[in-house]
CSV table of C-alpha atoms in Angstrom, one decimal:
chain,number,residue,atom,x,y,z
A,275,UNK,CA,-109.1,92.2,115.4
A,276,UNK,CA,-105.8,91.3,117.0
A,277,UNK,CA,-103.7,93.9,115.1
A,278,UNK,CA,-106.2,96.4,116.7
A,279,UNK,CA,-105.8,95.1,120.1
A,280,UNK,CA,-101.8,95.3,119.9
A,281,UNK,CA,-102.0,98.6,119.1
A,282,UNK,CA,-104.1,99.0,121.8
A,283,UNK,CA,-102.7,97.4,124.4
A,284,UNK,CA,-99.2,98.5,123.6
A,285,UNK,CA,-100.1,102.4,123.9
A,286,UNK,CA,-101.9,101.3,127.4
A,287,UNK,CA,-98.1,99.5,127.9
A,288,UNK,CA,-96.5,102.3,127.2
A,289,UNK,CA,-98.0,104.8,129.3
A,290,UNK,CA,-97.5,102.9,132.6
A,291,UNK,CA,-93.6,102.6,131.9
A,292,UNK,CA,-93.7,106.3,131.2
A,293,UNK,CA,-95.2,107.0,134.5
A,294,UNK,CA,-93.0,104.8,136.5
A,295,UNK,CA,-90.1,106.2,134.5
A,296,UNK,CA,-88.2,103.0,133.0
A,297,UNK,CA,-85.8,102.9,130.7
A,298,UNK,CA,-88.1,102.5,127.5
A,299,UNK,CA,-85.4,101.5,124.8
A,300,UNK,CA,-87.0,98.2,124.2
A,301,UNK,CA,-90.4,98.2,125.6
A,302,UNK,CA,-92.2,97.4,122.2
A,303,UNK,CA,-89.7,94.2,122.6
A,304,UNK,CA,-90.9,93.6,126.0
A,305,UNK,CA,-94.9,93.8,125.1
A,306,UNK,CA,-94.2,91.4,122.0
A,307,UNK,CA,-93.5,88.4,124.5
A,308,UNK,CA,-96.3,88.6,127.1
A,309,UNK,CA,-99.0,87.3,124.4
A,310,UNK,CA,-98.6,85.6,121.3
A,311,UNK,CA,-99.8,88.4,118.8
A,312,UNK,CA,-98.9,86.1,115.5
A,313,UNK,CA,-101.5,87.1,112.8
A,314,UNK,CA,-99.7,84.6,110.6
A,315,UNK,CA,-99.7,81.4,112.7
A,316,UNK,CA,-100.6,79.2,116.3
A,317,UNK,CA,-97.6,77.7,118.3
A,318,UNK,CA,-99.5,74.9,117.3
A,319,UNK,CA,-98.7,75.3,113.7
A,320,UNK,CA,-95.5,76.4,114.7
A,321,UNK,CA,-94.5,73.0,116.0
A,322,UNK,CA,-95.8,71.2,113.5
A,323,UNK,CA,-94.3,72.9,110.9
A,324,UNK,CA,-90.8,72.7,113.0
A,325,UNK,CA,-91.6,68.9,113.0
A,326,UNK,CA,-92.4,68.7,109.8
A,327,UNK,CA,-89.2,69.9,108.8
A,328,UNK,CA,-87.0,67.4,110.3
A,329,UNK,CA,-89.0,64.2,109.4
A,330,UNK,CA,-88.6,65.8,105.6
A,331,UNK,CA,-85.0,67.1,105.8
A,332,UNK,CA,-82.5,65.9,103.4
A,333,UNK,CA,-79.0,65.6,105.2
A,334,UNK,CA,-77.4,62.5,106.3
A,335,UNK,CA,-74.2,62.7,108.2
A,336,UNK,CA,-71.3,59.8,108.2
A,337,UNK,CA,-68.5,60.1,110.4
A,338,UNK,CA,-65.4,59.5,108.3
A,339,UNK,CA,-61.5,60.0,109.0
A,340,UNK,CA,-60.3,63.3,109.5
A,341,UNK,CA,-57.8,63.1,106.2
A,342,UNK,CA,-60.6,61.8,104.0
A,343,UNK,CA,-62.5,64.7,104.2
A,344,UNK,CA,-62.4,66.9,100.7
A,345,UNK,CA,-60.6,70.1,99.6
A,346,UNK,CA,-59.5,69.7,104.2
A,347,UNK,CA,-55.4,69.3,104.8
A,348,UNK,CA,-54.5,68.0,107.5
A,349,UNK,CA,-51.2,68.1,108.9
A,350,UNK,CA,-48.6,67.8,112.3
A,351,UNK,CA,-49.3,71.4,112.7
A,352,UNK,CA,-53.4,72.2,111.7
A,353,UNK,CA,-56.3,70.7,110.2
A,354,UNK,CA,-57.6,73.8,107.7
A,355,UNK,CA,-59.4,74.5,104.1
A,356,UNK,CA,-57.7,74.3,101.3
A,357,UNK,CA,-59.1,77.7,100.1
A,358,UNK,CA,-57.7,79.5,103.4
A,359,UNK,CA,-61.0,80.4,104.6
A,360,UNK,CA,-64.0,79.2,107.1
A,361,UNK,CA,-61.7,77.8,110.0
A,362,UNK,CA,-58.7,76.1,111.1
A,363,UNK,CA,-57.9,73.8,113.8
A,364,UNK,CA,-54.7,73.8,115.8
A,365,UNK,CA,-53.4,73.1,119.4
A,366,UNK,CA,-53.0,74.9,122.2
A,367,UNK,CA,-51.1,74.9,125.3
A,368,UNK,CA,-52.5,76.3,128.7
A,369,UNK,CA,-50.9,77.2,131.9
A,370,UNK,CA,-53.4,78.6,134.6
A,371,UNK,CA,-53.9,78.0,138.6
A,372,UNK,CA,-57.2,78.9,138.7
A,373,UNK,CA,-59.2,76.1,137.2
A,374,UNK,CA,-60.2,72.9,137.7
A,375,UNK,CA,-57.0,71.2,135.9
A,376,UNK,CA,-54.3,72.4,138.2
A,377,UNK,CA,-51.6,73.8,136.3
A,378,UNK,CA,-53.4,74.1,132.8
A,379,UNK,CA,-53.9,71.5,130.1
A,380,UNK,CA,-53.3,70.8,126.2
A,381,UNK,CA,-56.2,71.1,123.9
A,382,UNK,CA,-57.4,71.6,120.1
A,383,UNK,CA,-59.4,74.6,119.4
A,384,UNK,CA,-61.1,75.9,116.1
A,385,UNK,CA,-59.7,79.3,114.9
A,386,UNK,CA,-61.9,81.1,112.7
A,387,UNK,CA,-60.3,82.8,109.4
A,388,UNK,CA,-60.0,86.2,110.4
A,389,UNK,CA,-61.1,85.7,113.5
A,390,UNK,CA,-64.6,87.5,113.1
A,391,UNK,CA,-67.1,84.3,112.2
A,392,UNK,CA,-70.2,86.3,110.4
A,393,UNK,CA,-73.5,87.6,110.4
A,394,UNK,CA,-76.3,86.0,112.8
A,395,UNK,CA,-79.3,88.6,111.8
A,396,UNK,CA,-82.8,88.5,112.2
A,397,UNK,CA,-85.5,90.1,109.9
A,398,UNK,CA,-87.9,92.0,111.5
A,399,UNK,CA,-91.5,93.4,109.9
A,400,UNK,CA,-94.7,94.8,110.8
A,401,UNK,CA,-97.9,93.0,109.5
A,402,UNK,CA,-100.8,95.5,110.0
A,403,UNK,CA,-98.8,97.2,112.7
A,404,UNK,CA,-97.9,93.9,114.6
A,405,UNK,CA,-93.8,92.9,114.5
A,406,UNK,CA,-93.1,89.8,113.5
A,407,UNK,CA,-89.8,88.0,112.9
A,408,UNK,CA,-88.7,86.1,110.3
A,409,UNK,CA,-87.0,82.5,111.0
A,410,UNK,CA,-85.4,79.9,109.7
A,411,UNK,CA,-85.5,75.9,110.4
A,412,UNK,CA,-81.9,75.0,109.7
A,413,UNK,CA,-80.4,72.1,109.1
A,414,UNK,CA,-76.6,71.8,110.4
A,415,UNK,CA,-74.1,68.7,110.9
A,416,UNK,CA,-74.0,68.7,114.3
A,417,UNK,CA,-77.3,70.2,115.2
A,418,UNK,CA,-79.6,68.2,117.9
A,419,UNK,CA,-82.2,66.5,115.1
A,420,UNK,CA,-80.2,67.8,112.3
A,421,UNK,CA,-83.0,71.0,112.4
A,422,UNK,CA,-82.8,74.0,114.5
A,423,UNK,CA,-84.4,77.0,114.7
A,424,UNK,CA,-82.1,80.1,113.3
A,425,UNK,CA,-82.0,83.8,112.8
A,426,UNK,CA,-83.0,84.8,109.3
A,427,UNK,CA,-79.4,84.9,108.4
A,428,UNK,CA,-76.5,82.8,110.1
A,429,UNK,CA,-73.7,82.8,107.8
A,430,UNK,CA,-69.9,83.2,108.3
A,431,UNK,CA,-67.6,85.5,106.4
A,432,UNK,CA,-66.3,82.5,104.6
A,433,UNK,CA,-69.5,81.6,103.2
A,434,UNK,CA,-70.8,85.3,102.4
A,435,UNK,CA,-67.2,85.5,100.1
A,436,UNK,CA,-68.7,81.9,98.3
A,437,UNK,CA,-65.2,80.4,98.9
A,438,UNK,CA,-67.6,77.1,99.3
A,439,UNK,CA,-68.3,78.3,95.8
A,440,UNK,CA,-72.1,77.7,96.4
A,441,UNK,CA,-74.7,80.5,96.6
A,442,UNK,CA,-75.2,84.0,98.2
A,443,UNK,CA,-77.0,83.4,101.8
A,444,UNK,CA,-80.5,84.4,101.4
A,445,UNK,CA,-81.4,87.4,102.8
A,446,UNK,CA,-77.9,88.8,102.7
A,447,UNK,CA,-78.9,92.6,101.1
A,448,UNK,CA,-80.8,93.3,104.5
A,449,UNK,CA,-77.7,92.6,106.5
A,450,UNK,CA,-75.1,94.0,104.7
A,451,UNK,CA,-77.3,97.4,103.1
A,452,UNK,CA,-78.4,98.2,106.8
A,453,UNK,CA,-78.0,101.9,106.6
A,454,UNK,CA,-81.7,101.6,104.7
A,455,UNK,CA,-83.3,100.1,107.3
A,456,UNK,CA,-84.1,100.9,111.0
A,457,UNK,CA,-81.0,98.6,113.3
A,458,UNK,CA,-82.6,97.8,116.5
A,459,UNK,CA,-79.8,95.8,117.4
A,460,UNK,CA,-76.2,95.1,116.3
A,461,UNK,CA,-73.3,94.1,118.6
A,462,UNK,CA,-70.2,92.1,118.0
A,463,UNK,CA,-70.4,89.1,120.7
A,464,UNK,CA,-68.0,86.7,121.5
A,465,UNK,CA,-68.4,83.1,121.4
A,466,UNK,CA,-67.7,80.0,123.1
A,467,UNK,CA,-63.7,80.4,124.3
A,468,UNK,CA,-63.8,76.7,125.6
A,469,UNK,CA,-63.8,75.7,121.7
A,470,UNK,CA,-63.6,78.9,120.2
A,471,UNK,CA,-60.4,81.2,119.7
A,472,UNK,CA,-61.3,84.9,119.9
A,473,UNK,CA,-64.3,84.2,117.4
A,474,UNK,CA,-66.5,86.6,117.8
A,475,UNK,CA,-70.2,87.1,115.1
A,476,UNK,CA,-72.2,90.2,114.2
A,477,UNK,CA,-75.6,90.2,116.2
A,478,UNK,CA,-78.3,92.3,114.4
A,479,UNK,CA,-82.1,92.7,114.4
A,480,UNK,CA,-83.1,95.1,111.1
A,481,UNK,CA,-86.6,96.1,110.5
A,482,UNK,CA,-87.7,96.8,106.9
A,483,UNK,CA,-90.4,99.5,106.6
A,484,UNK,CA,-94.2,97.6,106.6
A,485,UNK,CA,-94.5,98.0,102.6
A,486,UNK,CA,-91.0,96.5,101.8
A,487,UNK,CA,-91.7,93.0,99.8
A,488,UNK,CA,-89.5,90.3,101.3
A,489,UNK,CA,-90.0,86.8,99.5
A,490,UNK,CA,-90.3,84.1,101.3
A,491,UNK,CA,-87.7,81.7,99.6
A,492,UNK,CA,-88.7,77.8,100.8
A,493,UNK,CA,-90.6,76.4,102.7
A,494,UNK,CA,-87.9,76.5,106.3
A,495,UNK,CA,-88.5,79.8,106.5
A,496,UNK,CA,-91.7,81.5,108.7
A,497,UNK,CA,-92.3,84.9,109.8
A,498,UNK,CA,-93.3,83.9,113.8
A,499,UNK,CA,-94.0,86.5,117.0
A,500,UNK,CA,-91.5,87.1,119.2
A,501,UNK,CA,-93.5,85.2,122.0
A,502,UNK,CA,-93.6,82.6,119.7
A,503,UNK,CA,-89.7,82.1,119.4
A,504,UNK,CA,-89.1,83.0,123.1
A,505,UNK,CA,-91.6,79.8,123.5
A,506,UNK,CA,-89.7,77.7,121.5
A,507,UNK,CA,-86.7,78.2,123.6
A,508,UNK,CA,-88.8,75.9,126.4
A,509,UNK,CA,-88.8,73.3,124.0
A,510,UNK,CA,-85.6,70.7,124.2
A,511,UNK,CA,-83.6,71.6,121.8
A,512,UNK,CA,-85.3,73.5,119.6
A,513,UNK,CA,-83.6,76.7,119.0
A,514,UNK,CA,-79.9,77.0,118.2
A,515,UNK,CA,-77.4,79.4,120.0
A,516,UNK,CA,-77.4,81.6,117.3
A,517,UNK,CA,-80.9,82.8,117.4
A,518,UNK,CA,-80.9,82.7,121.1
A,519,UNK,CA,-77.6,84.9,121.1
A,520,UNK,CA,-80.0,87.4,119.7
A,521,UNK,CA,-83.1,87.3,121.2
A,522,UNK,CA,-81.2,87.1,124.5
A,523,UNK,CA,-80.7,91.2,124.6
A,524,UNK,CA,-84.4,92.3,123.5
């Protein structure tokens, strides 16, 4: 059985970075993604379930004028939310010699409320002893086919307070209670500065103990292998900078 042969092979793994004496912080991480150890799905089923959820997503988007857009002021100054939260956008004004636009340029850029944007966290469980991760298929704006792949959670401060006065992001308790839970990962990491001022979002990777009973809340969510995801990021466009933020340090 295949949960047999991981723990197999991984003991096997082990002992051979032992004897050549590497670092062995993350090499369960590095096992994961030389074979596709899923127990759940096929990359197969993978795709056509990632398929399956853009044909059947819901969202249209309509580019409209900047001061039609609800509960948004804009003004000479900033464009921001009425609430004071998520982001706002103002100009700035850059001197430099040392790039491309000799003697700097003038440019927008998006300042996040508080400057730290959220959470981007991934669930992590074993199945019979074999990790696997658990993923959304998230539908944003401005996402390449509307659906990307996503960490478990990927939600900004903003949206964890409800000042969108909508609901709590799912899987929230995991992030935010981590102290119960074994953190493999969790790092504060910048973000584009090109568009982004001094926003920076909470990378994590928590694993819940093999007998903890995590719902699965709709149907854009799957618990996939980590070969599986690093796969997907083959693929054009599948997966979203804020699951491969993550998965880029294990």
């Amino acid at each position: 059985m295949k949960n047999i042969e991981y723990k197999t092979n991984l003991e096997k793994y082990k002992k051979v970075i032992l004897d050549l004496n590497l670092d062995t912080d993350y090499f369960e991480f590095n096992f994961e993604a030389l074979k596709d150890w899923s127990l759940f799905y096929t990359f197969e089923e993978i795709e056509k379930w990632y398929k399956d959820t853009i044909d059947k997503q819901e969202m249209t988007i309509k580019e409209i004028p900047l001061d039609q857009c609800k509960n948004w002021n804009v003004d000479g100054n900033t464009i921001h939310h009425n609430s004071g939260e998520f982001f706002s956008i103002l100009g700035l004004r850059v001197s430099t010699n040392i790039r491309e636009c000799e003697g700097g340029w003038d440019q927008p850029i998006v300042k996040q409320t508080g400057w730290d944007g959220g959470i981007l966290g991934i669930l992590r469980k074993r199945f019979d002893g074999v990790p696997h991760y658990l993923i959304e298929a998230k539908s944003e704006p401005g996402n390449t086919n509307i659906v990307q792949l996503s960490p478990t959670l990927a939600a900004t401060f903003s949206n964890i307070k409800k000042a969108h006065e909508g609901n709590t992001p799912n899987y929230l308790n995991f992030f935010e209670e981590d102290e119960k839970y074994k953190v493999h990962y969790k790092k504060w990491l910048a973000e584009d500065g090109g568009r982004l001022y001094n926003k920076r979002n909470l990378n994590m990777i928590v694993e819940v103990d093999e007998d903890q009973k995590v719902d699965i809340v709709n149907e854009n969510f799957r618990w996939m292998s980590l070969h599986q995801i690093k796969k997907c990021c083959m693929q054009d466009a599948w997966v979203g900078q804020c699951l491969r933020s993550i998965i880029a340090h294990v």
